[in-house]
C-alpha cells in the first residue's frame, strides 16, 4: 500500500458522507500523493519501469488488425497529441508547474509518468512510444486497480505492469508468439474507465469531472450496463442498450490468428467530440461522434399561452434518452450545449429569439445552456481546471432525466395567421474565445452539431 492512507482515513469518512448528499461539488480534503506524485498512476512495486515496455498500436496490428483500425484516430490514440489538450497542458505547465503537468500526463500519457520521464523531460525529447497516449499497452498492461482513498476510482488509480503478459478477459488465450494472457475482470467494468474518467483536483479535492459518479447513480448502473456496453459498441447497438437497458452481444474473432469466435468489443471509443477529424485526422470517428450526439437527447415544445398583444409562454423540455451519464458530461465548464429558439410570424418575420450567437460567435450568458461554471478562489469564472475551487452555476440533464424551462415574450397586437415555434439543441466542444485564448494562432472555430430539434405551429388567440 503505497498511498498515505492512514493520514487520509478521517478525510475519507467526511468525503463519503459528502458524496451521498452532494454529488457534484465535493471534497475539500486534498487527495493523497502516489509514488509518482499528484497522479495516482503507479507500477506494481511503485518503482519506475523502462519506457520500452510500452508498445504502440503498430506492434499489435500484425495480429489485431481490426482493433488497431478502430482505435487509431480515437481520442485515446491522440490523448497526448490532441492540439486542444496540448495547448491546455502547456498552459498548465507554465502557470501551475511541472508537477501539475505530470498529474495531467498520468491520464493523458501514463507511460511518460511511470517511466520516470515526466516530470523533467522536454516535449521534444520524449520518445514517441510514450507519447502514444492511452494506447493498447496502457489498458492491456494494467495489473490492478489501486485502492482509492475516496472509496471510488479517479486520478488514474491503477498499477501498470509492462511485459509479455497482457491484461485480457481470459487467462487461457490461444497460444501465440505475441504474448500471454492474464485474467483481468476489471476490464469489463465501469470502474476501470472511471480511473481516468473521474478527475479530482490534485490539491483541493474538487471533483472536476465525474462521469462515473453520474453513471453510478443512474438506472444504467442499476441494470448492470457498463461504459463498455455503449462506448465499445456501434451507435445502433448503443441506442438499443439505452432503450432496453440490456447489453448487446457481438461475436467475432479477437485476432487474425484466432481459431474461435468469441464476444468482441469494437475499439472506437467515441463520445461527443465531433472535432476528432481535426484533432486526430479521423473522419469515421468524427462522423460517429455526431451520430452519438444525435442519439443522446430529445427535445419537445409545449405552448402554455399565446395571445396577440399579450403573452407567449412555452415550455422547452430536453430529455437525456441515450447517455449513460449526464448531458453534457465531464468537461462541463468547457463544453457548450444549449437551446436555440426562434418564434416567427406567418410571413417568416422573427418575433423572438433566444440562444443565438453574437457576431463573435459567442453565446449570451442568459441563454438556456446546460453545463457548468467553474469558479476560482476569487469566485471568478475560469476555464483553467487547475484554478478551480468550486462550481457556480451547474445545470446538467441526468440520465433518463428531463430539464424544463418556460420561455416568455410579449406578442405584437397585429398578428395574421399562425406563428411558428422552432427549437434546436446544439453542442460544441468549447466557446471560440477560450480556444482563441489558449491556442492562439492554432485556434479554430468549433463545429456546432444539432442534437435534436422541434417545430410547432401556434394558433394565437385575439
Ligand atoms: C503474434 C500475434 C499477436 C500479437 C503481435 C499480439 N497479439 Fe494479442 N492475441 C493474439 C492471439 C492469438 C490471441 C488469442 C485469441 C484467442 O484466444 O481467441 C490474443 C489475445 C489478445 C487479447 C485478449 C483476448 C481475450 O479474449 O481476452 C488481448 C487483450 C490482446 N491480445 C492484446 C494485444 C496487444 C495489446 C498487443 C500489442 C501490444 C497484442 N495483443 C499483440 C495474438 C497476438
Ligand atoms: C484523472 C484523469 C485526467 C487528468 C488527471 C487530466 N485529464 Fe484531461 N481529460 C481526461 C479525460 C477522461 C478527458 C475526456 C473527457 C471528455 O472528452 O469529455 C479529458 C479531456 C481533456 C481536454 C479536452 C480535449 C479536447 O479535445 O476537447 C483537455 C483540454 C484536458 N483534458 C486538459 C487537461 C489538463 C490541462 C490536465 C491537467 C491540469 C488534465 N486534463 C488532467 C482525463 C484527465
Ligand atoms: C481505453 C482502454 C483500452 C485501449 C486503449 C485498448 N483496449 Fe483492448 N480492450 C479494452 C477493454 C475494456 C476490453 C474488454 C471489454 C469488455 O470485456 O467489456 C478490451 C478487449 C480487447 C481484446 C479482446 C477482443 C475484443 O474485441 O473484445 C483485444 C484483442 C484487444 N482489446 C486488443 C487491443 C488492441 C490491439 C489495442 C490497441 C489498438 C487495444 N486493445 C486498446 C480496453 C482497451
Ligand atoms: C447508455 C449508453 C452510454 C453509457 C452506459 C455510457 N455512455 Fe458515455 N456517452 C453516451 C452518449 C450517447 C454520448 C454522447 C453525448 C454526450 O456527449 O454526452 C456519450 C458521451 C461520452 C463522453 C463525451 C462527453 C463530451 O461531450 O465531452 C465521455 C467522456 C463518455 N461518454 C464517457 C463515458 C463513461 C466513462 C461511461 C461509464 C461510466 C459512459 N460514458 C457510459 C452513451 C453512454
Ligand atoms: C488511462 C486513462 C484512461 C482510461 C483507462 C480510459 N480513458 Fe477514455 N479517455 C481518456 C482521455 C485522456 C481522453 C481524452 C483525450 C483527449 O481528448 O485529448 C479520453 C476520451 C474518451 C472518450 C471520448 C470522449 C469525447 O469527448 O468524445 C470516450 C468515449 C472514452 N474515453 C471512453 C472510455 C471508456 C469506455 C473507457 C473504459 C473501457 C475509457 N475511456 C478508459 C483517458 C482514459
XYZ file of C-alpha atoms and ligand atoms in Angstrom:
677
model
C 0.000 0.000 0.000
C 1.891 2.985 -1.178
C -0.576 5.818 -0.680
C -0.648 7.747 2.529
C -3.915 6.171 3.540
C -3.554 6.490 7.295
C -3.398 10.261 7.151
C -6.432 10.002 4.992
C -8.798 7.817 6.960
C -10.597 10.700 8.661
C -10.902 12.626 5.415
C -12.408 9.643 3.625
C -15.329 9.400 6.044
C -16.164 13.063 5.504
C -15.745 12.726 1.776
C -18.068 9.725 1.622
C -20.801 11.413 3.636
C -20.498 14.489 1.420
C -20.719 12.252 -1.613
C -24.101 10.988 -0.581
C -25.570 14.446 -0.130
C -23.896 16.473 -2.882
C -22.536 14.592 -5.875
C -21.183 17.454 -7.908
C -19.415 19.743 -5.521
C -17.465 17.665 -3.041
C -14.413 17.387 -1.163
C -12.148 19.899 0.368
C -9.739 17.171 1.512
C -6.705 17.150 -0.758
C -6.087 13.816 -2.476
C -3.028 11.835 -1.407
C 0.127 11.530 -3.460
C 1.176 8.310 -5.133
C 4.764 7.191 -5.746
C 4.668 9.217 -8.974
C 3.411 12.451 -7.451
C -0.009 14.066 -7.761
C -1.320 11.428 -10.192
C -2.198 8.094 -8.556
C -0.816 6.127 -11.517
C 1.808 3.615 -10.354
C 3.575 0.326 -11.107
C 3.336 -2.971 -9.187
C 6.271 -2.050 -6.934
C 5.965 1.729 -7.156
C 9.322 1.987 -8.995
C 9.802 3.435 -12.494
C 9.748 0.968 -15.419
C 11.686 1.121 -18.717
C 9.706 3.097 -21.298
C 10.486 0.420 -23.917
C 7.896 -1.770 -22.167
C 5.090 0.157 -23.908
C 4.428 -0.953 -27.466
C 2.478 1.194 -29.918
C -0.578 0.033 -31.825
C 1.588 -0.858 -34.865
C 3.161 -3.597 -32.754
C -0.259 -5.182 -32.222
C -1.520 -4.650 -35.786
C 0.125 -7.795 -37.140
C -2.393 -9.929 -35.254
C -5.117 -7.470 -34.148
C -5.750 -5.560 -37.340
C -9.391 -4.785 -36.519
C -8.812 -3.331 -33.052
C -5.943 -1.195 -34.369
C -8.030 0.133 -37.250
C -10.808 1.125 -34.840
C -8.514 2.534 -32.170
C -6.243 4.654 -34.443
C -7.887 8.058 -34.735
C -9.796 7.697 -31.460
C -9.222 10.369 -28.839
C -7.393 7.746 -26.757
C -4.879 7.385 -29.601
C -4.132 11.142 -29.523
C -4.672 11.858 -25.836
C -1.152 13.325 -25.692
C -1.048 14.914 -29.179
C -4.606 16.336 -29.287
C -3.888 20.034 -30.058
C -6.608 21.253 -27.672
C -5.124 19.160 -24.866
C -1.546 20.198 -25.750
C -2.425 23.874 -25.553
C -4.150 23.454 -22.172
C -1.390 21.190 -20.843
C 1.399 23.585 -21.832
C -0.523 26.401 -20.171
C -0.857 24.261 -17.026
C 2.872 23.542 -17.129
C 3.646 27.261 -17.482
C 1.185 28.544 -14.877
C 0.995 25.691 -12.348
C 4.349 23.930 -12.852
C 5.883 20.590 -13.911
C 4.266 18.676 -11.094
C 0.761 19.588 -12.220
C 1.753 18.829 -15.809
C 2.819 15.344 -14.657
C -0.580 14.996 -12.980
C -2.282 15.698 -16.339
C 0.077 13.217 -18.028
C -0.882 10.485 -15.522
C -4.120 10.132 -17.523
C -3.242 11.610 -20.933
C 0.135 9.798 -21.355
C 0.581 7.406 -18.397
C 3.697 5.733 -19.858
C 5.574 9.045 -19.717
C 4.989 9.214 -15.959
C 5.620 5.627 -14.830
C 8.826 5.534 -16.894
C 10.057 8.454 -14.787
C 10.425 10.730 -17.841
C 7.721 13.219 -16.762
C 8.172 15.474 -14.874
C 11.552 16.582 -16.136
C 11.783 15.778 -19.849
C 11.214 18.390 -22.550
C 8.419 17.575 -25.007
C 10.846 17.224 -27.939
C 12.985 14.683 -26.055
C 10.128 12.357 -25.104
C 10.189 9.053 -27.033
C 7.291 8.555 -29.474
C 6.007 5.393 -27.800
C 5.196 7.173 -24.526
C 3.509 9.973 -26.474
C 1.138 7.405 -27.999
C -1.279 8.326 -25.199
C -3.890 5.923 -23.834
C -2.584 3.204 -26.128
C -3.176 -0.588 -26.304
C -0.309 -1.167 -23.914
C -1.799 1.090 -21.251
C -5.193 -0.587 -20.853
C -3.845 -4.066 -21.583
C -0.879 -3.716 -19.220
C -2.887 -2.640 -16.194
C -2.070 -5.106 -13.429
C -4.705 -3.969 -10.943
C -6.807 -1.060 -9.826
C -5.284 0.578 -6.735
C -7.457 1.103 -3.681
C -8.801 4.599 -3.848
C -8.833 6.956 -0.899
C -12.281 8.194 -1.968
C -13.802 4.728 -1.952
C -14.277 5.143 -5.703
C -11.912 5.399 -8.649
C -10.214 8.534 -10.002
C -6.928 10.307 -10.875
C -5.508 7.214 -12.626
C -5.622 4.837 -9.657
C -4.136 1.820 -11.416
C -0.838 -0.062 -11.422
C 0.921 -0.834 -14.721
C 2.984 -3.970 -15.342
C 4.668 -3.802 -18.766
C 5.822 -7.090 -20.267
C 4.871 -10.155 -22.283
C 1.742 -10.859 -20.243
C -1.250 -8.748 -21.294
C -4.364 -7.965 -19.297
C -7.048 -9.999 -21.062
C -10.542 -11.170 -20.306
C -9.481 -14.797 -20.118
C -6.189 -16.137 -18.780
C -6.271 -19.103 -21.159
C -5.853 -17.386 -24.519
C -4.792 -19.236 -27.648
C -1.022 -19.737 -27.619
C 0.737 -17.183 -29.837
C 4.186 -15.667 -30.358
C 2.990 -12.191 -29.305
C 2.131 -12.555 -25.645
C 0.412 -14.482 -22.891
C -2.788 -13.557 -21.086
C -3.586 -12.643 -17.507
C -7.230 -12.605 -16.462
C -8.282 -9.032 -15.723
C -12.010 -8.996 -14.994
C -11.940 -5.258 -14.241
C -11.555 -4.549 -17.970
C -15.257 -5.232 -18.419
C -16.334 -2.792 -15.684
C -17.080 0.937 -15.487
C -14.681 1.167 -12.522
C -11.820 0.627 -14.941
C -12.825 3.534 -17.226
C -13.518 5.614 -14.124
C -9.850 5.554 -13.103
C -9.330 8.253 -15.746
C -12.887 9.467 -16.306
C -13.089 10.832 -12.758
C -10.837 13.873 -12.431
C -10.262 15.136 -8.910
C -8.346 18.364 -8.335
C -4.867 17.267 -7.182
C -4.561 19.720 -4.305
C -8.018 20.932 -3.253
C -10.035 17.745 -3.935
C -12.742 19.362 -6.103
C -14.303 16.777 -8.366
C -13.887 18.385 -11.753
C -15.040 15.528 -13.981
C -17.464 12.977 -12.537
C -18.901 10.911 -15.394
C -18.561 7.725 -13.342
C -20.462 9.165 -10.391
C -23.295 10.285 -12.705
C -23.428 6.783 -14.174
C -23.250 5.092 -10.760
C -26.447 6.846 -9.648
C -28.283 6.016 -12.877
C -30.733 3.366 -13.983
C -27.946 2.032 -16.226
C -25.740 1.103 -13.266
C -28.795 -0.425 -11.602
C -29.232 -2.701 -14.639
C -25.536 -3.559 -14.850
C -24.963 -1.578 -18.077
C -21.277 -0.559 -18.164
C -19.455 2.209 -20.097
C -18.178 -0.564 -22.395
C -21.756 -1.568 -23.314
C -22.190 1.757 -25.152
C -18.703 3.009 -25.992
C -17.369 -0.362 -27.179
C -20.455 -0.965 -29.298
C -21.756 0.532 -32.562
C -24.069 3.556 -32.287
C -27.044 1.400 -33.323
C -26.249 -1.143 -30.602
C -25.713 1.617 -28.012
C -29.133 3.089 -28.843
C -30.628 -0.375 -28.309
C -28.778 -0.717 -24.989
C -30.101 2.666 -23.808
C -33.658 1.781 -24.865
C -33.869 -1.745 -23.453
C -31.341 -1.480 -20.593
C -29.923 -4.806 -21.763
C -26.384 -5.365 -23.098
C -25.976 -6.363 -26.750
C -23.552 -9.199 -27.512
C -21.280 -9.025 -30.570
C -19.343 -12.047 -31.839
C -16.184 -12.163 -33.928
C -12.557 -13.214 -33.826
C -10.248 -11.469 -31.398
C -7.170 -11.734 -33.627
C -6.197 -12.691 -37.142
C -4.724 -15.889 -35.678
C -7.802 -16.806 -33.661
C -9.378 -20.181 -34.226
C -12.624 -19.463 -32.415
C -15.344 -16.800 -32.408
C -15.797 -15.008 -29.100
C -17.534 -11.936 -27.751
C -15.701 -8.884 -29.091
C -15.693 -5.166 -28.272
C -15.204 -2.602 -31.044
C -12.420 -0.201 -30.021
C -13.708 3.118 -31.440
C -14.176 4.790 -28.012
C -16.261 7.642 -29.406
C -18.130 10.207 -27.296
C -19.365 13.643 -28.302
C -16.162 15.264 -29.524
C -17.041 15.983 -33.174
C -13.713 17.712 -33.748
C -11.996 14.309 -33.947
C -11.306 14.756 -37.667
C -9.343 17.894 -36.855
C -7.706 16.523 -33.705
C -6.705 13.067 -34.909
C -7.338 13.151 -38.646
C -10.124 10.564 -38.475
C -13.364 11.258 -40.370
C -15.068 7.992 -39.278
C -14.572 8.868 -35.593
C -15.949 12.377 -36.174
C -18.991 11.014 -38.012
C -19.627 8.559 -35.208
C -19.391 11.339 -32.592
C -22.072 13.249 -34.476
C -24.297 10.160 -34.536
C -23.748 9.631 -30.781
C -24.734 13.228 -30.038
C -27.873 12.868 -32.146
C -28.807 9.698 -30.258
C -28.483 11.293 -26.834
C -31.391 13.715 -26.454
C -35.000 14.502 -27.307
C -36.499 17.979 -27.397
C -40.176 18.945 -27.031
C -42.148 22.194 -27.042
C -45.440 22.889 -25.252
C -47.284 26.177 -25.656
C -48.868 27.482 -22.467
C -50.253 30.834 -23.619
C -50.387 32.728 -26.927
C -52.348 35.953 -27.088
C -51.995 38.745 -29.628
C -50.855 41.835 -27.741
C -50.331 39.586 -24.712
C -48.014 36.850 -23.555
C -46.494 33.974 -25.485
C -45.329 31.361 -22.996
C -43.937 27.965 -23.935
C -42.023 25.204 -22.257
C -38.840 23.727 -23.711
C -38.085 20.237 -22.372
C -34.882 18.311 -23.059
C -34.689 14.625 -22.133
C -31.480 12.615 -21.869
C -32.577 9.403 -23.591
C -29.274 7.912 -24.711
C -26.333 8.867 -22.494
C -25.420 6.691 -19.516
C -24.396 9.846 -17.616
C -25.382 13.493 -17.512
C -25.722 15.637 -20.607
C -23.249 17.134 -21.055
C -20.681 15.185 -19.035
C -17.058 15.584 -17.917
C -15.604 18.940 -19.072
C -18.934 20.653 -18.423
C -17.272 24.022 -17.810
C -15.847 23.900 -21.339
C -18.431 22.029 -23.427
C -21.425 24.065 -24.615
C -24.873 22.510 -25.015
C -27.730 24.960 -25.455
C -31.150 25.550 -26.977
C -31.612 27.983 -29.845
C -35.236 29.118 -30.010
C -36.995 31.225 -32.646
C -40.573 32.437 -32.992
C -41.673 33.500 -36.476
C -44.894 35.080 -37.702
C -46.829 33.734 -40.701
C -44.722 35.861 -43.070
C -41.492 34.427 -41.611
C -40.583 37.559 -39.666
C -38.574 36.915 -36.485
C -40.566 37.893 -33.372
C -38.362 36.383 -30.674
C -35.015 34.614 -30.422
C -33.012 33.044 -27.603
C -29.665 31.220 -27.730
C -28.395 32.917 -30.905
C -24.654 33.535 -31.274
C -23.319 37.091 -31.407
C -21.065 38.468 -34.149
C -18.012 36.888 -32.456
C -19.750 33.509 -32.349
C -20.236 33.650 -28.574
C -23.305 32.551 -26.657
C -25.073 35.053 -24.372
C -24.788 34.292 -20.657
C -28.575 34.257 -20.266
C -29.149 31.543 -22.902
C -30.741 28.219 -21.925
C -27.468 26.327 -21.560
C -26.666 23.002 -19.954
C -23.215 22.844 -18.433
C -21.370 24.459 -15.584
C -19.344 27.428 -14.496
C -16.081 26.654 -12.722
C -15.014 29.274 -10.176
C -11.526 30.195 -8.961
C -10.509 31.186 -5.413
C -11.787 34.741 -6.006
C -15.171 33.417 -7.148
C -14.477 34.396 -10.771
C -15.372 32.019 -13.646
C -12.346 30.173 -15.048
C -11.738 27.558 -17.725
C -8.380 26.600 -16.189
C -9.198 23.389 -14.270
C -6.126 23.790 -12.055
C -7.527 27.085 -10.723
C -10.991 25.669 -9.964
C -12.076 25.563 -6.321
C -15.869 25.256 -6.710
C -18.700 25.223 -9.210
C -21.073 28.143 -9.509
C -23.970 27.523 -11.842
C -24.326 23.868 -12.804
C -27.205 22.510 -14.836
C -26.859 19.006 -16.257
C -29.539 16.631 -17.553
C -29.376 13.403 -15.525
C -29.515 10.029 -17.322
C -33.155 9.479 -18.456
C -33.953 12.806 -16.787
C -35.702 15.871 -18.245
C -34.877 19.549 -17.759
C -37.666 22.042 -18.429
C -37.696 25.789 -18.853
C -40.559 28.148 -19.628
C -39.683 30.991 -22.004
C -41.861 34.095 -22.301
C -42.208 37.040 -24.614
C -44.840 39.634 -25.493
C -46.551 39.290 -28.869
C -47.440 42.254 -31.095
C -51.128 43.287 -31.310
C -51.441 42.883 -35.068
C -50.874 39.221 -35.986
C -52.114 37.385 -39.079
C -52.360 33.590 -39.126
C -50.252 31.036 -37.228
C -46.906 31.521 -35.514
C -44.078 29.032 -35.874
C -42.009 27.945 -32.900
C -38.608 26.396 -33.602
C -36.098 24.960 -31.144
C -32.747 23.285 -31.723
C -30.491 21.613 -29.158
C -26.900 22.451 -30.130
C -23.461 21.259 -28.995
C -19.874 22.377 -29.454
C -16.733 21.379 -27.582
C -15.845 24.890 -26.373
C -16.600 28.587 -26.827
C -14.389 30.138 -29.549
C -12.882 32.783 -27.221
C -11.493 30.073 -24.920
C -9.873 28.193 -27.806
C -8.517 31.519 -29.017
C -7.078 32.454 -25.636
C -5.447 29.064 -25.040
C -4.444 28.026 -28.577
C -3.557 31.387 -30.127
C -2.936 31.040 -33.852
C -3.825 27.352 -33.783
C -7.369 28.114 -32.627
C -10.270 27.019 -34.834
C -13.970 27.785 -34.936
C -15.559 24.786 -33.209
C -18.176 22.924 -35.214
C -21.769 23.109 -33.998
C -23.875 19.946 -34.122
C -27.643 19.847 -33.934
C -28.503 17.090 -31.451
C -32.291 17.416 -31.647
C -34.943 19.813 -32.928
C -38.659 20.576 -32.689
C -41.032 22.766 -34.679
C -44.619 23.650 -33.991
C -47.390 25.852 -35.349
C -49.176 28.061 -32.800
C -52.667 29.471 -33.144
C -52.838 32.868 -31.478
C -55.942 33.966 -29.604
C -57.011 37.537 -30.366
C 1.767 -12.610 -32.984
C 0.358 -12.301 -32.851
C -0.060 -11.353 -31.785
C 0.454 -10.110 -31.472
C 1.646 -9.391 -32.105
C -0.393 -9.579 -30.440
N -1.377 -10.476 -30.130
Fe -2.829 -10.240 -28.740
N -3.556 -12.099 -29.137
C -3.066 -12.937 -30.101
C -3.830 -14.172 -30.058
C -3.635 -15.392 -30.984
C -4.778 -14.042 -29.038
C -5.780 -15.084 -28.546
C -7.053 -15.134 -29.277
C -7.991 -16.201 -28.731
O -7.695 -16.846 -27.725
O -9.047 -16.364 -29.338
C -4.584 -12.708 -28.478
C -5.351 -12.185 -27.465
C -5.248 -10.898 -27.001
C -6.106 -10.306 -26.005
C -7.218 -10.964 -25.239
C -8.374 -11.531 -25.940
C -9.406 -12.032 -24.965
O -10.386 -12.567 -25.469
O -9.278 -11.873 -23.721
C -5.667 -9.017 -25.796
C -6.245 -8.015 -24.831
C -4.544 -8.824 -26.662
N -4.314 -9.965 -27.381
C -3.822 -7.645 -26.724
C -2.697 -7.457 -27.510
C -1.925 -6.239 -27.531
C -2.224 -5.009 -26.710
C -0.918 -6.409 -28.432
C 0.159 -5.424 -28.815
C 0.977 -4.915 -27.732
C -1.053 -7.762 -28.956
N -2.145 -8.354 -28.378
C -0.202 -8.319 -29.887
C -2.029 -12.682 -30.950
C -1.221 -11.568 -30.917
C -7.919 11.619 -13.997
C -7.519 11.691 -15.382
C -7.247 13.045 -16.013
C -6.403 14.018 -15.547
C -5.553 13.992 -14.306
C -6.460 15.084 -16.513
N -7.335 14.773 -17.534
Fe -7.775 15.919 -19.149
N -9.137 14.552 -19.765
C -9.396 13.353 -19.135
C -10.490 12.688 -19.802
C -11.072 11.351 -19.418
C -10.886 13.532 -20.861
C -12.000 13.303 -21.854
C -13.274 13.916 -21.368
C -14.215 14.303 -22.458
O -13.820 14.359 -23.624
O -15.373 14.580 -22.163
C -10.003 14.701 -20.806
C -10.074 15.762 -21.702
C -9.285 16.892 -21.630
C -9.366 18.024 -22.540
C -10.303 18.163 -23.728
C -9.633 17.827 -25.006
C -10.493 18.115 -26.231
O -10.045 17.815 -27.351
O -11.602 18.636 -26.112
C -8.445 18.943 -22.125
C -8.159 20.289 -22.752
C -7.785 18.384 -20.961
N -8.322 17.147 -20.686
C -6.768 19.026 -20.265
C -6.206 18.531 -19.079
C -5.187 19.240 -18.321
C -4.548 20.562 -18.720
C -4.929 18.476 -17.224
C -4.004 18.795 -16.054
C -4.193 20.064 -15.408
C -5.756 17.287 -17.323
N -6.510 17.353 -18.473
C -5.747 16.267 -16.393
C -8.730 12.831 -18.034
C -7.818 13.523 -17.259
C -9.037 2.524 -23.067
C -8.619 1.168 -22.826
C -8.293 0.276 -23.996
C -7.428 0.521 -25.027
C -6.655 1.791 -25.311
C -7.386 -0.684 -25.815
N -8.211 -1.629 -25.289
Fe -8.473 -3.533 -25.960
N -9.955 -3.825 -24.603
C -10.298 -2.918 -23.621
C -11.404 -3.448 -22.865
C -12.087 -2.717 -21.721
C -11.706 -4.716 -23.406
C -12.773 -5.685 -22.924
C -14.144 -5.092 -22.933
C -15.184 -5.879 -22.152
O -14.961 -7.035 -21.792
O -16.265 -5.322 -21.916
C -10.762 -4.933 -24.499
C -10.698 -6.078 -25.293
C -9.677 -6.343 -26.206
C -9.488 -7.574 -26.925
C -10.369 -8.802 -26.824
C -11.264 -8.885 -28.048
C -12.342 -7.843 -28.056
O -12.523 -7.187 -29.116
O -13.000 -7.694 -27.048
C -8.379 -7.431 -27.712
C -7.775 -8.453 -28.651
C -7.890 -6.091 -27.503
N -8.700 -5.453 -26.581
C -6.786 -5.553 -28.143
C -6.448 -4.201 -28.121
C -5.504 -3.575 -29.018
C -4.692 -4.298 -30.068
C -5.482 -2.244 -28.704
C -4.750 -1.108 -29.408
C -5.033 -0.970 -30.828
C -6.390 -2.048 -27.598
N -6.973 -3.244 -27.296
C -6.613 -0.832 -26.960
C -9.714 -1.701 -23.368
C -8.786 -1.076 -24.181
C -26.351 4.110 -22.417
C -25.152 4.385 -23.193
C -23.975 5.026 -22.506
C -23.312 4.593 -21.366
C -23.656 3.424 -20.466
C -22.194 5.483 -21.188
N -22.186 6.449 -22.178
Fe -20.807 7.916 -22.423
N -21.899 8.705 -23.965
C -23.061 8.173 -24.469
C -23.591 9.074 -25.482
C -24.875 8.872 -26.273
C -22.698 10.165 -25.571
C -22.813 11.398 -26.495
C -23.489 12.536 -25.797
C -22.578 13.246 -24.851
O -21.587 13.852 -25.286
O -22.806 13.144 -23.616
C -21.641 9.899 -24.597
C -20.554 10.742 -24.374
C -19.478 10.450 -23.539
C -18.292 11.270 -23.394
C -18.020 12.574 -24.131
C -18.579 13.758 -23.404
C -18.254 15.072 -24.066
O -19.027 15.509 -24.901
O -17.208 15.649 -23.754
C -17.478 10.642 -22.482
C -16.135 11.114 -21.992
C -18.168 9.435 -22.042
N -19.377 9.350 -22.699
C -17.671 8.531 -21.118
C -18.432 7.509 -20.528
C -18.020 6.740 -19.364
C -16.703 6.890 -18.652
C -19.044 5.884 -19.074
C -19.162 4.924 -17.904
C -19.002 5.486 -16.577
C -20.082 6.087 -20.083
N -19.680 7.091 -20.933
C -21.280 5.380 -20.154
C -23.639 6.977 -24.097
C -23.275 6.208 -22.994
C -5.542 5.880 -18.829
C -6.659 6.784 -18.807
C -7.961 6.380 -19.488
C -8.662 5.193 -19.360
C -8.299 3.973 -18.533
C -9.852 5.342 -20.165
N -9.867 6.580 -20.771
Fe -11.275 7.296 -22.049
N -10.175 8.994 -22.331
C -9.031 9.331 -21.649
C -8.563 10.632 -22.090
C -7.341 11.351 -21.561
C -9.470 11.071 -23.090
C -9.461 12.403 -23.840
C -8.360 12.550 -24.799
C -8.405 13.913 -25.477
O -9.475 14.329 -25.934
O -7.376 14.567 -25.533
C -10.474 10.005 -23.218
C -11.523 10.037 -24.119
C -12.562 9.107 -24.157
C -13.739 9.205 -24.989
C -14.034 10.290 -26.000
C -14.651 11.492 -25.323
C -15.200 12.545 -26.253
O -15.168 13.727 -25.854
O -15.672 12.236 -27.332
C -14.533 8.121 -24.690
C -15.891 7.803 -25.278
C -13.834 7.340 -23.690
N -12.637 7.959 -23.394
C -14.325 6.164 -23.142
C -13.600 5.333 -22.296
C -14.060 4.034 -21.855
C -15.378 3.398 -22.217
C -13.074 3.523 -21.049
C -13.049 2.190 -20.346
C -13.139 0.997 -21.192
C -12.002 4.505 -21.013
N -12.364 5.589 -21.774
C -10.818 4.359 -20.287
C -8.393 8.552 -20.690
C -8.747 7.254 -20.361
